[in-house]
CSV table of C-alpha atoms in Angstrom, one decimal:
chain,number,residue,atom,x,y,z
A,3,MET,CA,0.1,-0.2,0.0
A,4,THR,CA,1.3,3.3,-0.8
A,5,GLN,CA,1.4,6.4,1.4
A,6,PHE,CA,-1.3,7.9,-0.2
A,7,SER,CA,-3.9,5.0,-0.6
A,8,SER,CA,-7.2,4.7,1.0
A,9,ARG,CA,-8.9,1.5,1.4
A,10,THR,CA,-11.9,3.0,3.2
A,11,ALA,CA,-11.9,5.5,-0.5
A,12,ASP,CA,-12.2,2.1,-2.4
A,13,ILE,CA,-14.5,0.6,-0.3
A,14,ARG,CA,-17.0,3.7,-0.7
A,15,ALA,CA,-16.1,4.1,-4.3
A,16,ALA,CA,-17.1,0.3,-4.6
A,17,ALA,CA,-20.5,0.5,-2.8
A,18,LYS,CA,-21.9,3.3,-5.0
A,19,HIS,CA,-22.1,0.5,-7.8
A,20,HIS,CA,-24.3,-1.6,-5.5
A,21,ASP,CA,-22.8,-4.9,-7.2
A,22,GLY,CA,-21.7,-6.6,-3.8
A,23,ARG,CA,-17.8,-5.7,-4.5
A,24,ALA,CA,-17.6,-3.6,-1.3
A,25,GLU,CA,-18.8,-5.8,1.2
A,26,PRO,CA,-15.7,-8.5,0.8
A,27,LEU,CA,-13.1,-5.4,0.7
A,28,LEU,CA,-15.0,-4.1,4.3
A,29,ALA,CA,-14.5,-7.7,5.6
A,30,ALA,CA,-10.9,-7.7,4.7
A,31,LEU,CA,-10.5,-4.4,6.1
A,32,LEU,CA,-11.8,-5.6,9.2
A,33,ALA,CA,-10.0,-8.7,9.7
A,34,ASP,CA,-6.5,-6.7,8.9
A,35,LEU,CA,-7.6,-4.0,10.9
A,36,PHE,CA,-8.8,-5.8,14.3
A,37,LYS,CA,-8.3,-9.8,13.4
A,38,ILE,CA,-12.1,-9.8,13.4
A,39,GLU,CA,-14.1,-12.5,11.1
A,40,ALA,CA,-16.9,-10.3,9.9
A,41,GLN,CA,-19.8,-12.3,8.1
A,42,ASN,CA,-22.9,-10.9,6.7
A,43,VAL,CA,-21.6,-7.9,5.8
A,44,ALA,CA,-24.5,-5.3,4.9
A,45,ILE,CA,-24.0,-1.7,3.9
A,46,ASN,CA,-26.9,0.6,4.3
A,47,ARG,CA,-27.8,2.8,1.3
A,48,ASP,CA,-28.4,5.9,3.6
A,49,GLN,CA,-29.1,9.5,1.9
A,50,TYR,CA,-27.5,10.8,5.4
A,51,SER,CA,-24.1,9.3,4.1
A,52,LEU,CA,-22.7,11.8,2.1
A,53,ASN,CA,-19.1,11.4,2.8
A,54,SER,CA,-19.4,8.2,4.9
A,55,LEU,CA,-20.4,4.7,5.1
A,56,ASN,CA,-22.2,2.7,7.4
A,57,GLY,CA,-23.8,-1.3,7.9
A,58,PHE,CA,-23.6,-4.1,9.9
A,59,PHE,CA,-21.8,-7.5,10.3
A,60,ASP,CA,-22.0,-10.4,12.3
A,61,THR,CA,-19.2,-12.4,14.4
A,62,ALA,CA,-18.7,-15.1,16.9
A,63,ASP,CA,-19.1,-12.4,19.5
A,64,GLY,CA,-22.3,-10.9,18.4
A,65,ALA,CA,-23.7,-8.2,16.0
A,66,PHE,CA,-21.9,-4.9,15.2
A,67,PHE,CA,-22.5,-1.5,13.6
A,68,PHE,CA,-19.7,0.2,11.6
A,69,LYS,CA,-19.3,3.6,10.6
A,70,PHE,CA,-16.3,5.4,8.5
A,71,HIS,CA,-15.9,9.3,7.2
A,72,GLN,CA,-13.9,9.6,4.4
A,73,GLU,CA,-12.7,12.7,2.6
A,74,GLU,CA,-11.0,13.4,-0.4
A,75,GLY,CA,-7.2,13.9,-0.1
A,76,GLU,CA,-7.6,13.3,3.6
A,77,GLU,CA,-3.8,12.0,3.8
A,78,GLN,CA,-2.8,15.5,3.2
A,79,MET,CA,-5.0,17.0,5.5
A,80,SER,CA,-4.3,18.2,9.1
A,81,GLY,CA,-5.7,16.6,12.4
A,82,GLU,CA,-6.7,13.0,13.6
A,83,TYR,CA,-9.9,11.5,13.3
A,84,TYR,CA,-11.8,9.6,15.9
A,85,ARG,CA,-10.8,11.0,19.3
A,86,ALA,CA,-14.1,9.8,21.2
A,87,ASP,CA,-12.1,9.8,24.6
A,88,ILE,CA,-12.2,13.6,24.4
A,89,LEU,CA,-16.0,13.8,24.5
A,90,ALA,CA,-16.7,11.0,26.9
A,91,ARG,CA,-13.7,13.0,29.4
A,92,ALA,CA,-15.5,16.2,28.9
A,93,GLY,CA,-18.8,14.4,30.0
A,94,LEU,CA,-20.9,14.4,26.8
A,95,PRO,CA,-23.0,11.4,26.1
A,96,VAL,CA,-21.3,9.6,23.2
A,97,ASP,CA,-21.4,6.1,22.2
A,98,GLN,CA,-17.9,4.7,23.0
A,99,ALA,CA,-17.0,2.0,19.7
A,100,VAL,CA,-15.5,-1.3,20.2
A,101,TYR,CA,-12.9,-1.4,17.9
A,102,THR,CA,-11.0,1.9,16.6
A,103,SER,CA,-8.5,2.4,13.8
A,104,THR,CA,-7.5,6.1,13.1
A,105,LEU,CA,-4.6,5.1,10.6
A,106,PRO,CA,-5.1,7.6,7.6
A,107,GLY,CA,-6.9,6.3,4.8
A,108,GLU,CA,-8.1,3.2,7.1
A,109,GLN,CA,-10.0,5.1,9.7
A,110,ILE,CA,-13.2,3.4,10.9
A,111,LEU,CA,-15.2,2.9,14.4
A,112,VAL,CA,-17.1,-0.5,15.1
A,113,TYR,CA,-20.0,-0.6,17.6
A,114,ARG,CA,-21.9,-2.9,19.3
A,115,ARG,CA,-25.2,-3.0,17.3
A,116,ARG,CA,-28.0,-1.1,18.8
A,117,THR,CA,-31.8,-0.8,18.0
A,118,ASP,CA,-32.3,2.8,18.8
A,119,PRO,CA,-33.6,4.8,15.9
A,120,ARG,CA,-31.3,7.6,14.6
A,121,PHE,CA,-32.8,10.9,15.4
A,122,SER,CA,-32.3,12.0,12.2
A,123,ASP,CA,-35.1,9.3,11.5
A,124,VAL,CA,-37.2,10.3,14.2
A,125,LEU,CA,-37.3,13.8,12.7
A,126,ARG,CA,-37.8,12.8,9.4
A,127,ALA,CA,-40.7,11.2,10.1
A,128,LEU,CA,-42.4,14.3,12.0
A,129,ASP,CA,-41.5,16.0,8.9
A,130,LEU,CA,-43.4,14.1,6.9
A,131,ASP,CA,-46.3,13.7,9.8
A,132,ASP,CA,-46.4,16.0,12.3
A,133,HIS,CA,-47.5,14.5,15.5
A,134,ALA,CA,-47.7,17.0,18.6
A,135,GLU,CA,-46.9,15.0,21.1
A,136,ARG,CA,-44.1,13.2,19.3
A,137,ARG,CA,-42.7,16.6,18.4
A,138,ALA,CA,-42.8,17.7,21.7
A,139,ALA,CA,-40.8,14.7,22.9
A,140,ALA,CA,-38.3,15.2,20.2
A,141,VAL,CA,-37.9,18.9,20.9
A,142,SER,CA,-37.5,18.5,24.6
A,143,ALA,CA,-34.7,15.7,24.0
A,144,GLU,CA,-33.2,18.3,22.0
A,145,ALA,CA,-33.3,20.5,24.7
A,146,THR,CA,-31.6,18.5,27.1
A,147,LEU,CA,-28.8,17.7,25.0
A,148,SER,CA,-28.2,21.4,24.1
A,149,ASP,CA,-28.2,22.1,27.9
A,150,CYS,CA,-25.5,19.5,28.4
A,151,VAL,CA,-23.3,20.7,25.2
A,152,ASN,CA,-23.6,24.1,26.5
A,153,ASP,CA,-22.5,23.4,29.8
A,154,ILE,CA,-19.3,21.7,28.5
A,155,TYR,CA,-18.7,24.6,26.4
A,156,ARG,CA,-19.0,26.8,29.7
A,157,GLN,CA,-16.4,24.5,30.9
A,158,THR,CA,-14.0,24.2,28.6
A,159,LEU,CA,-14.1,27.9,27.0
A,160,HIS,CA,-10.5,28.9,26.8
A,161,PRO,CA,-8.1,31.1,24.4
A,162,ILE,CA,-6.5,29.1,21.6
A,163,THR,CA,-3.5,29.9,19.3
A,164,SER,CA,-3.5,29.7,15.9
A,165,ALA,CA,-1.6,26.3,15.9
A,166,GLN,CA,-4.2,24.8,18.2
A,167,SER,CA,-7.1,25.8,15.9
A,168,GLN,CA,-5.1,24.4,12.8
A,169,SER,CA,-4.8,20.7,14.3
A,170,GLU,CA,-8.4,20.6,14.6
A,171,PRO,CA,-10.0,17.9,12.4
A,172,VAL,CA,-13.2,20.1,11.9
A,173,HIS,CA,-11.7,22.2,9.3
A,174,ARG,CA,-12.0,19.4,6.9
A,175,LEU,CA,-15.6,20.2,6.9
A,176,PHE,CA,-15.1,23.8,5.9
A,177,PHE,CA,-12.1,25.8,5.0
A,178,GLU,CA,-10.4,22.6,3.4
A,179,ARG,CA,-12.9,21.9,1.2
A,180,LEU,CA,-12.6,25.2,-0.4
A,181,ILE,CA,-8.6,24.3,-1.6
A,182,ASP,CA,-6.3,22.1,-2.8
A,183,PRO,CA,-5.3,19.7,-0.1
A,184,VAL,CA,-1.8,19.1,-1.3
A,185,THR,CA,-0.7,22.7,-2.9
A,186,GLY,CA,-3.7,24.9,-0.8
A,187,ALA,CA,-4.4,26.6,-4.0
A,188,TYR,CA,-7.8,28.6,-4.1
A,189,PRO,CA,-10.5,27.7,-5.7
A,190,GLY,CA,-9.4,24.0,-5.3
A,191,GLY,CA,-10.9,20.7,-3.5
A,192,ARG,CA,-14.8,20.4,-3.6
A,193,LEU,CA,-15.6,24.2,-4.6
A,194,LYS,CA,-13.2,23.7,-8.2
A,195,SER,CA,-14.6,20.1,-8.5
A,196,PHE,CA,-18.3,21.0,-8.0
A,197,TYR,CA,-18.6,24.0,-9.4
A,198,VAL,CA,-15.8,25.9,-11.2
A,199,GLY,CA,-16.2,25.7,-14.8
A,200,GLN,CA,-19.5,24.0,-14.8
A,201,SER,CA,-23.5,25.2,-15.5
A,202,PHE,CA,-26.3,25.5,-13.4
A,203,ALA,CA,-29.6,24.3,-14.4
A,204,PHE,CA,-32.6,25.5,-12.3
A,205,PRO,CA,-36.8,25.9,-13.6
A,206,GLY,CA,-36.5,28.2,-16.1
A,207,ALA,CA,-32.7,29.4,-16.2
A,208,THR,CA,-29.1,27.8,-17.1
A,209,LEU,CA,-26.4,29.9,-16.2
A,210,SER,CA,-22.4,29.4,-16.5
A,211,TRP,CA,-20.1,29.2,-13.7
A,212,ALA,CA,-19.2,33.0,-14.4
A,213,GLU,CA,-22.7,34.0,-14.7
A,214,PHE,CA,-23.9,31.9,-11.4
A,215,ALA,CA,-21.0,33.2,-9.2
A,216,GLY,CA,-21.5,36.9,-9.7
A,217,ALA,CA,-25.3,37.3,-10.0
A,218,GLU,CA,-27.1,39.2,-7.6
A,219,PHE,CA,-29.6,36.6,-5.7
A,220,ILE,CA,-33.0,37.7,-4.8
A,221,VAL,CA,-35.2,35.0,-3.0
A,222,ASN,CA,-38.8,35.3,-2.7
A,223,GLY,CA,-38.7,38.9,-3.3
A,224,VAL,CA,-35.9,39.6,-0.8
A,225,ALA,CA,-32.3,41.0,-2.4
A,226,TYR,CA,-29.3,39.9,-0.8
A,227,ARG,CA,-25.5,41.8,-0.3
A,228,HIS,CA,-23.4,39.0,-1.6
A,229,SER,CA,-22.9,37.0,-4.6
A,230,ILE,CA,-22.2,33.1,-4.4
A,231,GLY,CA,-18.5,34.2,-5.7
A,232,GLU,CA,-18.3,36.8,-2.9
A,233,LEU,CA,-19.3,34.4,0.0
A,234,PHE,CA,-17.0,31.7,-1.2
A,235,ASP,CA,-13.8,34.4,-1.2
A,236,LEU,CA,-15.3,35.6,2.3
A,237,ALA,CA,-15.3,32.1,3.7
A,238,HIS,CA,-11.5,31.4,2.2
A,239,HIS,CA,-10.4,34.5,4.1
A,240,ARG,CA,-12.4,34.3,7.6
A,241,LEU,CA,-12.8,30.6,8.0
A,242,ASN,CA,-9.1,30.2,7.7
A,243,PRO,CA,-8.0,27.9,10.7
A,244,ILE,CA,-5.5,30.3,11.7
A,245,ARG,CA,-8.0,33.2,11.9
A,246,LEU,CA,-10.5,31.2,13.9
A,247,ALA,CA,-8.1,31.2,17.2
A,248,ASP,CA,-9.7,35.0,18.0
A,249,ALA,CA,-13.1,33.4,19.4
A,250,GLY,CA,-11.4,30.7,21.7
A,251,GLY,CA,-11.8,27.0,21.4
A,252,VAL,CA,-14.3,24.6,23.0
A,253,VAL,CA,-14.3,20.8,23.5
A,254,ALA,CA,-17.1,19.6,20.8
A,255,HIS,CA,-18.3,17.0,18.7
A,256,GLY,CA,-17.9,19.4,15.6
A,257,ASP,CA,-20.4,16.9,13.4
A,258,ALA,CA,-23.1,16.3,15.4
A,259,HIS,CA,-25.9,16.0,12.8
A,260,ASN,CA,-28.4,13.9,13.6
A,261,ALA,CA,-27.5,10.9,11.8
A,262,ASN,CA,-24.5,10.7,14.4
A,263,VAL,CA,-26.9,10.7,17.3
A,264,TRP,CA,-28.8,7.9,18.6
A,265,TYR,CA,-32.4,8.3,20.1
A,266,SER,CA,-33.7,6.1,22.9
A,267,GLU,CA,-36.8,5.8,24.7
A,268,GLY,CA,-36.6,5.7,28.2
A,269,GLN,CA,-38.8,5.8,31.5
A,270,ASP,CA,-38.2,9.2,32.1
A,271,GLY,CA,-38.5,10.3,28.5
A,272,PRO,CA,-36.4,10.0,25.2
A,273,SER,CA,-32.7,10.9,25.4
A,274,LEU,CA,-30.0,11.8,22.9
A,275,SER,CA,-26.2,10.5,22.4
A,276,PHE,CA,-23.7,11.0,20.1
A,277,PHE,CA,-21.6,8.6,17.8
A,278,ASP,CA,-19.0,8.9,15.2
A,279,PRO,CA,-16.9,11.7,16.9
A,280,ALA,CA,-14.8,11.6,13.3
A,281,PHE,CA,-14.2,15.5,14.0
A,282,ALA,CA,-14.3,15.8,17.7
A,283,GLY,CA,-11.9,18.3,19.4
A,284,GLU,CA,-10.4,20.1,22.5
A,285,HIS,CA,-9.7,23.3,20.7
A,286,VAL,CA,-12.5,23.7,18.1
A,287,PRO,CA,-13.1,27.1,17.3
A,288,SER,CA,-15.9,28.0,19.1
A,289,LEU,CA,-18.2,29.9,16.6
A,290,LEU,CA,-17.6,26.5,14.4
A,291,ALA,CA,-18.8,24.3,17.1
A,292,GLU,CA,-22.5,24.1,16.6
A,293,VAL,CA,-22.8,25.4,12.8
A,294,LYS,CA,-23.0,22.0,11.3
A,295,THR,CA,-25.9,21.1,13.9
A,296,THR,CA,-27.5,24.3,13.0
A,297,PHE,CA,-27.5,23.6,9.1
A,298,HIS,CA,-27.8,20.2,8.8
A,299,ASN,CA,-30.3,19.3,11.6
A,300,ILE,CA,-32.5,22.2,10.6
A,301,ILE,CA,-32.2,24.2,7.6
A,302,ALA,CA,-31.2,21.4,5.4
A,303,HIS,CA,-34.6,19.8,6.2
A,304,PRO,CA,-37.4,19.3,5.0
A,305,LEU,CA,-36.2,17.0,1.8
A,306,TRP,CA,-34.3,19.2,-0.3
A,307,LEU,CA,-30.7,18.2,0.9
A,308,TYR,CA,-31.0,14.6,1.9
A,309,ASP,CA,-34.2,13.6,-0.3
A,310,PRO,CA,-33.8,15.7,-3.4
A,311,GLU,CA,-35.4,13.0,-5.6
A,312,GLU,CA,-38.7,13.7,-3.3
A,313,VAL,CA,-38.5,17.4,-3.4
A,314,ALA,CA,-39.8,18.2,-7.0
A,315,LYS,CA,-43.0,16.1,-5.5
A,316,CYS,CA,-43.7,18.3,-2.9
A,317,TYR,CA,-42.4,21.6,-3.6
A,318,THR,CA,-42.2,24.2,-6.5
A,319,ALA,CA,-39.2,26.5,-7.7
A,320,THR,CA,-38.5,28.8,-10.6
A,321,ALA,CA,-35.7,31.2,-11.5
A,322,THR,CA,-35.5,33.9,-13.6
A,323,HIS,CA,-32.1,35.2,-14.8
A,324,ARG,CA,-31.9,39.0,-16.1
A,325,ASP,CA,-29.5,41.9,-16.3
A,326,GLY,CA,-27.1,39.9,-13.4
A,327,THR,CA,-29.6,39.2,-11.5
A,328,LEU,CA,-31.0,35.5,-10.6
A,329,ALA,CA,-34.4,35.7,-9.0
A,330,ILE,CA,-35.7,32.1,-7.4
A,331,GLU,CA,-39.3,31.8,-5.8
A,332,THR,CA,-40.0,28.7,-4.0
A,333,ASP,CA,-42.7,27.4,-1.6
A,334,TRP,CA,-40.3,25.3,0.6
A,335,ALA,CA,-40.4,26.2,4.3
A,336,LEU,CA,-39.7,24.7,7.8
A,337,THR,CA,-41.7,22.2,9.0
A,338,PRO,CA,-43.4,22.7,12.7
A,339,VAL,CA,-40.4,20.4,14.4
A,340,ARG,CA,-37.7,22.1,12.6
A,341,GLU,CA,-39.2,25.8,13.4
A,342,ASP,CA,-39.2,24.3,17.2
A,343,LEU,CA,-35.7,22.9,17.0
A,344,LEU,CA,-34.6,26.2,15.7
A,345,GLN,CA,-35.7,27.9,18.8
A,346,VAL,CA,-34.0,25.3,20.9
A,347,LYS,CA,-30.9,25.9,19.3
A,348,ALA,CA,-31.3,29.6,19.6
A,349,GLU,CA,-32.3,29.4,23.3
A,350,ARG,CA,-30.4,26.8,24.5
A,351,ALA,CA,-26.8,26.6,22.1
A,352,TRP,CA,-25.9,30.1,20.5
A,353,ARG,CA,-27.2,32.7,22.9
A,354,PRO,CA,-25.6,31.3,25.8
A,355,LEU,CA,-22.5,30.7,24.1
A,356,LEU,CA,-22.2,34.0,22.2
A,357,GLN,CA,-23.3,35.6,25.9
A,358,ASP,CA,-20.0,33.7,27.6
A,359,LEU,CA,-17.9,34.5,24.4
A,360,ARG,CA,-18.6,38.4,25.1
A,361,ASP,CA,-18.3,38.2,29.0
A,362,ARG,CA,-15.2,36.9,28.4
A,363,ASN,CA,-14.2,39.5,25.6
A,364,LEU,CA,-13.6,36.9,23.3
A,365,LEU,CA,-16.4,37.2,20.6
A,366,PRO,CA,-15.4,39.0,17.5
A,367,ALA,CA,-16.9,42.2,16.1
A,368,ASP,CA,-17.8,40.3,13.1
A,369,TRP,CA,-19.3,37.1,14.8
A,370,ARG,CA,-22.1,37.1,12.5
A,371,GLN,CA,-20.8,37.2,9.2
A,372,LEU,CA,-18.5,34.2,10.3
A,373,ILE,CA,-21.4,32.1,11.3
A,374,ARG,CA,-23.0,32.9,8.0
A,375,LEU,CA,-19.9,31.8,6.1
A,376,GLY,CA,-19.8,28.7,8.2
A,377,LEU,CA,-23.6,28.1,7.6
A,378,PHE,CA,-23.0,28.9,4.0
A,379,LEU,CA,-20.3,26.1,3.5
A,380,CYS,CA,-22.6,23.5,4.8
A,381,PRO,CA,-24.8,22.7,1.6
A,382,THR,CA,-23.0,23.9,-1.0
A,383,LEU,CA,-19.6,21.7,-0.2
A,384,VAL,CA,-21.2,18.7,2.0
A,385,MET,CA,-22.4,17.6,-1.6
A,386,ASN,CA,-22.5,18.8,-4.9
A,387,LEU,CA,-25.8,21.1,-5.5
A,388,ARG,CA,-25.9,21.3,-9.4
A,389,ALA,CA,-28.6,19.4,-10.8
A,390,GLY,CA,-27.7,16.7,-13.0
A,391,SER,CA,-24.0,16.0,-11.2
A,392,GLY,CA,-25.3,13.5,-8.8
A,393,ARG,CA,-28.7,13.2,-6.9
A,394,HIS,CA,-30.2,16.9,-7.5
A,395,ASN,CA,-32.4,18.1,-9.8
A,396,PRO,CA,-33.4,21.7,-10.9
A,397,ILE,CA,-35.8,22.0,-8.5
A,398,SER,CA,-33.8,21.1,-5.6
A,399,SER,CA,-30.8,22.7,-6.8
A,400,ALA,CA,-32.4,26.2,-6.9
A,401,ILE,CA,-33.9,25.6,-3.1
A,402,GLY,CA,-30.3,24.4,-2.1
A,403,PHE,CA,-28.8,27.5,-3.4
A,404,ALA,CA,-31.5,29.8,-2.5
A,405,ASN,CA,-30.9,28.7,0.9
A,406,ALA,CA,-26.9,28.9,0.9
A,407,VAL,CA,-27.5,33.0,-0.1
A,408,ARG,CA,-30.2,33.0,2.9
A,409,VAL,CA,-27.9,31.5,5.7
A,410,GLY,CA,-24.8,33.2,4.2
A,411,SER,CA,-25.6,36.7,3.5
A,412,GLU,CA,-27.3,39.3,4.7
A,413,PRO,CA,-30.6,41.2,2.9
A,414,ASP,CA,-30.3,44.3,1.4
A,415,ASP,CA,-33.1,45.4,2.7
A,416,GLY,CA,-35.9,43.5,4.7
A,417,THR,CA,-35.9,40.1,6.8
A,418,ASP,CA,-35.9,36.4,6.6
A,419,PHE,CA,-35.8,33.3,9.2
A,420,VAL,CA,-32.4,33.4,9.3
A,421,THR,CA,-32.0,36.9,10.1
A,422,ALA,CA,-34.6,36.8,12.7
A,423,PHE,CA,-32.8,33.9,14.2
A,424,LEU,CA,-29.5,35.6,14.2
A,425,ASP,CA,-31.2,38.8,15.9
A,426,SER,CA,-32.6,36.5,18.5
A,427,ILE,CA,-28.9,35.2,19.7
A,428,GLU,CA,-27.5,38.6,20.0
A,429,PRO,CA,-25.9,38.7,23.5
A,430,ARG,CA,-26.6,41.6,25.7
């Protein structure tokens, strides 16, 4: 095996063909890494596994669940995956893996198999069929977890150096997707491979990259201050790890989207616990700690990011491109459960965190833009949003980019649900 080969990348690529090639490769990896004989290997066809793979297997010792995250060029990137002990030591509820490999290109976690649903599946069911009692239970569980997480943030918030910031793997989800992992050239990585030089097809308009990147955006009649190209440029500057030490660091999961959260029923009601801490860290820049959870657990729903095939059946979107302006109209909106979760996120996570930062003189003046830029990179670089590039179609692509601009840019005039959310978390 060469220095830069990745067996997890090979397995993930093989799994896309659904032809049975990936399962023996995975069994061989488990045997080499952990000396276990995996049988009945089954890989999940999971809409949430955008950059990862998970599934089940049996051994003489019982049933197990595996998961790994695999990032393009990860061998050249900074930071180490899978430091679950960090979260456990801090007191966060986290499922501990039975087997762990952190070898570059062979990073994988193995857990005892559980029958609990993931929180993502619980919430998807509520998106499609709202039920007041079940929604209240789910939101209460989220509030309890947010309180616990915020306590850990408060206990662990500390000044960090640029070097400590750079060492955190969470940047693989943001800055390092903007650049070439070897040379550092911008634009590079996913930004270049997904979008630069490509065309963008929406219902009613098709644009070149230059037209799309430079277009002024109007979404449902609200004009936005920044174009897509400007937002990528701003993110490349402000989300550079060396510039993120100014708000201190915390112990954090870093990627706690709800497909990485178990939902467990108990006598005292449901509770939540983390797994797959691929991006956990002790010095996670504080203003990045809750970005992924805010976007992927709330604003990415319902449907358009994870179920684009269903979007055209449920929502409409139209686009008009004229005189350098791209106007998108859509009836997509948050469902009741996502609205409730956004309120919890504001009240139990962001507002107390920002207040702690301000009280300790660690809150940068541009905190609002920093959060927005992190939110902007969530949809645009987690998967290719262009219609026809993968799973997305013109309607889901229009909704996706419209929401990317809404989270990334302040409106020129007026307001929207993202602006209202940011207004609500302003510290005293």
